[in-house]
């Protein structure tokens, strides 16, 4: 199902079933330059966003790991057992190290997609980059061309995704086996 549908379902389902989710707010109130400011670090919408993005990403990652484990081959377990290892020990010491090396490129794809998917939580009221951009564009005292705001957001996403991608490329190179 689409991520937006999952997010909206998890956000509105508890209320429609009469379930109240309370006690998840973490706010700080303070005065800065004579103005009362409330900084919300955590609330119900953020919790639902984290759960939805986490479950959606976990489903994809489970398939990536399953495919990587299956790609190692049954012969590796047989070889480990012939060396006197138990099946569980063979999986832990032989199969998983190979599978984890093989899953890094797929995991990199998911890690790059996840920041892009955060835009979906905008629809349940989470203040993410696009919500803040909308606030800036509609604020009466701020006169900025919307194109400039969206270019800045695109650059922020580009930097964030480039850092994630580069970090996982370094990890992939460090865990690689020379000659393979």
Tab-separated table of C-alpha atoms in Angstrom:
chain	number	residue	atom	x	y	z
A	1	UNK	CA	0.000	0.000	0.000
A	2	UNK	CA	1.161	3.552	-0.550
A	3	UNK	CA	3.045	5.146	2.323
A	4	UNK	CA	0.583	8.050	2.447
A	5	UNK	CA	-2.329	5.626	2.896
A	6	UNK	CA	-0.468	3.829	5.693
A	7	UNK	CA	0.321	7.121	7.419
A	8	UNK	CA	-3.242	8.417	7.248
A	9	UNK	CA	-4.633	5.054	8.371
A	10	UNK	CA	-2.390	4.886	11.436
A	11	UNK	CA	-3.086	8.526	12.266
A	12	UNK	CA	-6.894	8.441	12.016
A	13	UNK	CA	-7.650	4.811	12.947
A	14	UNK	CA	-7.200	5.103	16.741
A	15	UNK	CA	-9.573	8.082	16.989
A	16	UNK	CA	-12.198	6.372	14.822
A	17	UNK	CA	-12.030	3.330	17.130
A	18	UNK	CA	-12.406	5.544	20.193
A	19	UNK	CA	-8.801	5.093	21.309
A	20	UNK	CA	-7.149	8.190	22.727
A	21	UNK	CA	-3.372	8.373	22.458
A	22	UNK	CA	-2.225	10.881	25.051
A	23	UNK	CA	0.863	11.565	27.079
A	24	UNK	CA	3.266	11.593	24.129
A	25	UNK	CA	3.822	15.338	24.053
A	26	UNK	CA	7.251	16.735	24.781
A	27	UNK	CA	7.221	20.517	24.549
A	28	UNK	CA	9.450	23.274	25.813
A	29	UNK	CA	8.059	26.737	26.450
A	30	UNK	CA	10.379	29.703	26.753
A	31	UNK	CA	10.550	33.426	26.081
A	32	UNK	CA	12.914	34.715	23.415
A	33	UNK	CA	13.143	38.425	22.596
A	34	UNK	CA	9.884	39.044	24.437
A	35	UNK	CA	7.927	36.370	22.532
A	36	UNK	CA	6.490	33.167	23.983
A	37	UNK	CA	7.903	30.254	22.021
A	38	UNK	CA	6.760	26.644	22.191
A	39	UNK	CA	9.151	24.056	20.817
A	40	UNK	CA	7.459	20.706	20.225
A	41	UNK	CA	9.990	17.893	20.125
A	42	UNK	CA	7.538	15.015	20.214
A	43	UNK	CA	3.780	14.607	19.819
A	44	UNK	CA	1.232	12.108	18.505
A	45	UNK	CA	1.767	13.065	14.852
A	46	UNK	CA	5.538	12.657	15.170
A	47	UNK	CA	5.063	9.285	16.913
A	48	UNK	CA	2.729	8.058	14.145
A	49	UNK	CA	5.175	9.343	11.517
A	50	UNK	CA	8.083	7.482	13.124
A	51	UNK	CA	6.060	4.272	13.441
A	52	UNK	CA	4.764	4.439	9.868
A	53	UNK	CA	8.118	5.246	8.282
A	54	UNK	CA	9.823	2.648	10.472
A	55	UNK	CA	7.391	-0.160	9.658
A	56	UNK	CA	7.372	0.666	5.951
A	57	UNK	CA	11.155	0.753	5.775
A	58	UNK	CA	11.475	-2.386	7.923
A	59	UNK	CA	9.303	-4.344	5.489
A	60	UNK	CA	11.571	-3.446	2.580
A	61	UNK	CA	14.738	-4.073	4.585
A	62	UNK	CA	13.486	-7.493	5.699
A	63	UNK	CA	13.165	-8.473	2.048
A	64	UNK	CA	16.629	-7.115	1.283
A	65	UNK	CA	18.123	-9.175	4.121
A	66	UNK	CA	16.147	-12.272	3.152
A	67	UNK	CA	17.427	-12.022	-0.414
A	68	UNK	CA	21.003	-11.506	0.773
A	69	UNK	CA	20.840	-14.535	3.074
A	70	UNK	CA	19.363	-16.703	0.314
A	71	UNK	CA	22.080	-15.535	-2.087
A	72	UNK	CA	24.817	-17.052	0.078
A	73	UNK	CA	23.770	-20.593	-0.759
A	74	UNK	CA	23.184	-23.796	1.167
A	75	UNK	CA	26.681	-25.056	0.343
A	76	UNK	CA	28.149	-22.604	2.846
A	77	UNK	CA	26.138	-24.176	5.682
A	78	UNK	CA	27.183	-27.643	4.541
A	79	UNK	CA	30.838	-26.566	4.517
A	80	UNK	CA	30.496	-25.066	8.013
A	81	UNK	CA	28.885	-28.261	9.320
A	82	UNK	CA	31.673	-30.339	7.764
A	83	UNK	CA	34.122	-28.277	9.830
A	84	UNK	CA	32.256	-29.245	13.013
A	85	UNK	CA	30.106	-26.141	13.420
A	86	UNK	CA	26.478	-26.389	14.433
A	87	UNK	CA	23.901	-25.088	11.974
A	88	UNK	CA	23.331	-21.968	14.091
A	89	UNK	CA	27.064	-21.357	14.433
A	90	UNK	CA	27.464	-21.767	10.661
A	91	UNK	CA	24.760	-19.206	10.030
A	92	UNK	CA	26.270	-16.776	12.539
A	93	UNK	CA	29.932	-17.127	11.526
A	94	UNK	CA	29.706	-17.973	7.818
A	95	UNK	CA	26.385	-16.969	6.243
A	96	UNK	CA	25.558	-13.698	8.022
A	97	UNK	CA	28.933	-11.987	7.418
A	98	UNK	CA	28.604	-12.693	3.693
A	99	UNK	CA	24.936	-11.686	3.618
A	100	UNK	CA	25.581	-8.429	5.463
A	101	UNK	CA	28.231	-7.480	2.916
A	102	UNK	CA	25.830	-8.237	0.077
A	103	UNK	CA	22.900	-6.306	1.558
A	104	UNK	CA	24.721	-2.960	1.919
A	105	UNK	CA	23.939	-1.713	-1.640
A	106	UNK	CA	20.220	-2.479	-1.186
A	107	UNK	CA	20.297	-0.991	2.279
A	108	UNK	CA	21.893	2.131	0.786
A	109	UNK	CA	18.932	2.526	-1.556
A	110	UNK	CA	16.478	2.323	1.337
A	111	UNK	CA	18.541	4.738	3.448
A	112	UNK	CA	18.498	7.229	0.566
A	113	UNK	CA	14.738	6.881	0.030
A	114	UNK	CA	13.816	7.315	3.701
A	115	UNK	CA	14.589	11.067	3.967
A	116	UNK	CA	12.581	11.622	0.788
A	117	UNK	CA	9.624	9.727	2.265
A	118	UNK	CA	9.510	12.039	5.287
A	119	UNK	CA	7.571	14.506	3.147
A	120	UNK	CA	4.528	12.238	3.612
A	121	UNK	CA	4.234	13.081	7.323
A	122	UNK	CA	3.418	16.658	6.297
A	123	UNK	CA	-0.158	15.458	5.723
A	124	UNK	CA	-0.633	14.544	9.391
A	125	UNK	CA	0.750	17.825	10.699
A	126	UNK	CA	4.403	17.055	11.358
A	127	UNK	CA	6.594	20.101	10.875
A	128	UNK	CA	9.086	18.914	8.297
A	129	UNK	CA	10.868	20.874	5.560
A	130	UNK	CA	7.885	21.366	3.259
A	131	UNK	CA	5.590	22.441	6.094
A	132	UNK	CA	8.146	25.044	7.140
A	133	UNK	CA	8.484	26.156	3.508
A	134	UNK	CA	4.714	26.607	3.321
A	135	UNK	CA	4.819	28.616	6.555
A	136	UNK	CA	7.527	30.897	5.159
A	137	UNK	CA	5.662	31.403	1.871
A	138	UNK	CA	2.357	32.248	3.575
A	139	UNK	CA	3.780	34.408	6.362
A	140	UNK	CA	2.746	38.025	5.732
A	141	UNK	CA	6.017	39.610	6.869
A	142	UNK	CA	8.330	37.343	4.872
A	143	UNK	CA	8.601	38.105	1.172
A	144	UNK	CA	10.559	35.331	-0.516
A	145	UNK	CA	10.037	33.844	-3.944
A	146	UNK	CA	8.629	30.292	-3.527
A	147	UNK	CA	11.064	29.004	-6.147
A	148	UNK	CA	14.004	30.074	-3.975
A	149	UNK	CA	12.530	28.273	-0.971
A	150	UNK	CA	12.042	25.060	-2.937
A	151	UNK	CA	15.552	25.293	-4.386
A	152	UNK	CA	16.954	25.622	-0.847
A	153	UNK	CA	14.934	22.571	0.245
A	154	UNK	CA	16.163	20.613	-2.782
A	155	UNK	CA	19.754	21.513	-1.906
A	156	UNK	CA	19.184	20.439	1.713
A	157	UNK	CA	17.814	17.073	0.560
A	158	UNK	CA	20.687	16.697	-1.913
A	159	UNK	CA	23.286	17.316	0.803
A	160	UNK	CA	21.571	14.977	3.271
A	161	UNK	CA	21.182	12.173	0.729
A	162	UNK	CA	24.734	12.623	-0.567
A	163	UNK	CA	26.119	12.274	2.968
A	164	UNK	CA	24.070	9.127	3.602
A	165	UNK	CA	25.064	7.635	0.260
A	166	UNK	CA	28.750	8.451	0.691
A	167	UNK	CA	28.774	7.044	4.225
A	168	UNK	CA	27.249	3.772	3.098
A	169	UNK	CA	29.625	3.599	0.114
A	170	UNK	CA	32.540	3.886	2.553
A	171	UNK	CA	30.990	1.140	4.702
A	172	UNK	CA	30.544	-1.071	1.626
A	173	UNK	CA	34.179	-0.592	0.604
A	174	UNK	CA	35.479	-1.266	4.124
A	175	UNK	CA	33.480	-4.473	4.482
A	176	UNK	CA	34.306	-5.721	1.004
A	177	UNK	CA	36.590	-8.670	0.480
A	178	UNK	CA	39.571	-7.875	-1.761
A	179	UNK	CA	39.456	-9.774	-5.023
A	180	UNK	CA	35.731	-10.516	-4.941
